[in-house]
Amino acid sequence: DAKTTQPTSMDCAEGRAANLPCNHSTISGNEYVYWYRQIHSQGPQYIIHGLKNNETNEMASLIITEDRKSSTLILPHATLRDTAVYYCIVRAHTGANSKLTFGKGITLSVRP
Amino acid sequence: NAGVTQTPKFRVLKTGQSMTLLCAQDMNHEYMYWYRQDPGMGLRLIHYSVGEGTTAKGEVPDGYNVSRLKKQNFLLGLESAAPSQTSVYFCASSRGLSLTEAFFGQGTRLTVV
């Protein structure tokens, strides 16, 4: 069973905010929401993670709904270099659900 | 600080040949992973390790073996390569507890002819 559901693709204009949605309706209480991205031909790159509170770092913001069944990754000012596949992952930090498992992700295209 | 280093970066094998892919990390991470990536498939977990001397199967373990004799190294072996194993292979490592962002290598492009 897929633990997360993401749209296949989306695009946004350079300089605008990119809001990438993710559904994880079966998330368990000890599971975190992680986001990674993969720029073409490179290894995946960690972006951000959170449990239930909203999180922000130098790359992005993560908004998790109160019921934790969905989240949104926000890139506040998208650039052409943000064009990549973005993966939303649900995982625990210990135990059987702690391994990092990727789905197909969402392809974000940033247009000039 | 090299991070995660994969060796080799490219390799062409003939069907039936064997080879070992090496992943080395210098961050003292407990967890290490091997993934394969095929067009349209995303990343699929082959095997992983939660510490030195331990390994476990992922989503697609058949045809591969792994070993973690030293904490810093995670080896992926193909005993008898098949064309279906043509793929890009990524290794990753992470700490086992909180702040467990994973760091990935740059990949190994393997072609089996």
Coordinates of N, CA, C and O in Angstrom, one line a residue, chain B residues 14 18 20 25 35 60 64 67 83-84 108:
Chain B
K14 N 28.7 -7.9 -18.9 CA 28.0 -8.9 -19.7 C 27.1 -9.8 -18.8 O 27.4 -10.0 -17.6
S18 N 29.8 -11.1 -12.6 CA 29.5 -10.6 -11.2 C 30.3 -9.3 -11.0 O 31.3 -9.0 -11.7
T20 N 30.8 -6.0 -7.7 CA 30.5 -5.4 -6.4 C 30.5 -3.9 -6.5 O 31.5 -3.4 -7.0
Q25 N 30.9 5.9 3.5 CA 30.5 7.2 4.1 C 31.4 7.5 5.3 O 31.8 6.6 6.0
Y35 N 19.6 1.7 -3.3 CA 18.4 1.8 -4.1 C 18.8 1.6 -5.6 O 19.9 1.8 -6.0
V60 N 13.0 -4.7 -3.4 CA 13.4 -5.5 -4.6 C 14.8 -6.2 -4.4 O 15.8 -5.9 -5.1
Y64 N 20.4 -9.7 -5.7 CA 21.5 -8.9 -5.1 C 21.8 -9.4 -3.7 O 21.0 -10.0 -3.0
S67 N 26.7 -6.6 2.1 CA 27.4 -6.9 3.3 C 27.8 -5.6 4.0 O 28.1 -4.6 3.3
P83 N 20.2 -8.5 -17.7 CA 19.9 -7.2 -18.3 C 18.8 -6.5 -17.5 O 18.8 -5.2 -17.6
S84 N 18.0 -7.2 -16.8 CA 17.0 -6.5 -16.0 C 17.6 -5.7 -14.8 O 16.9 -4.9 -14.2
T108 N 25.6 5.1 -9.4 CA 26.4 4.3 -10.3 C 25.5 3.8 -11.5 O 24.4 3.3 -11.2

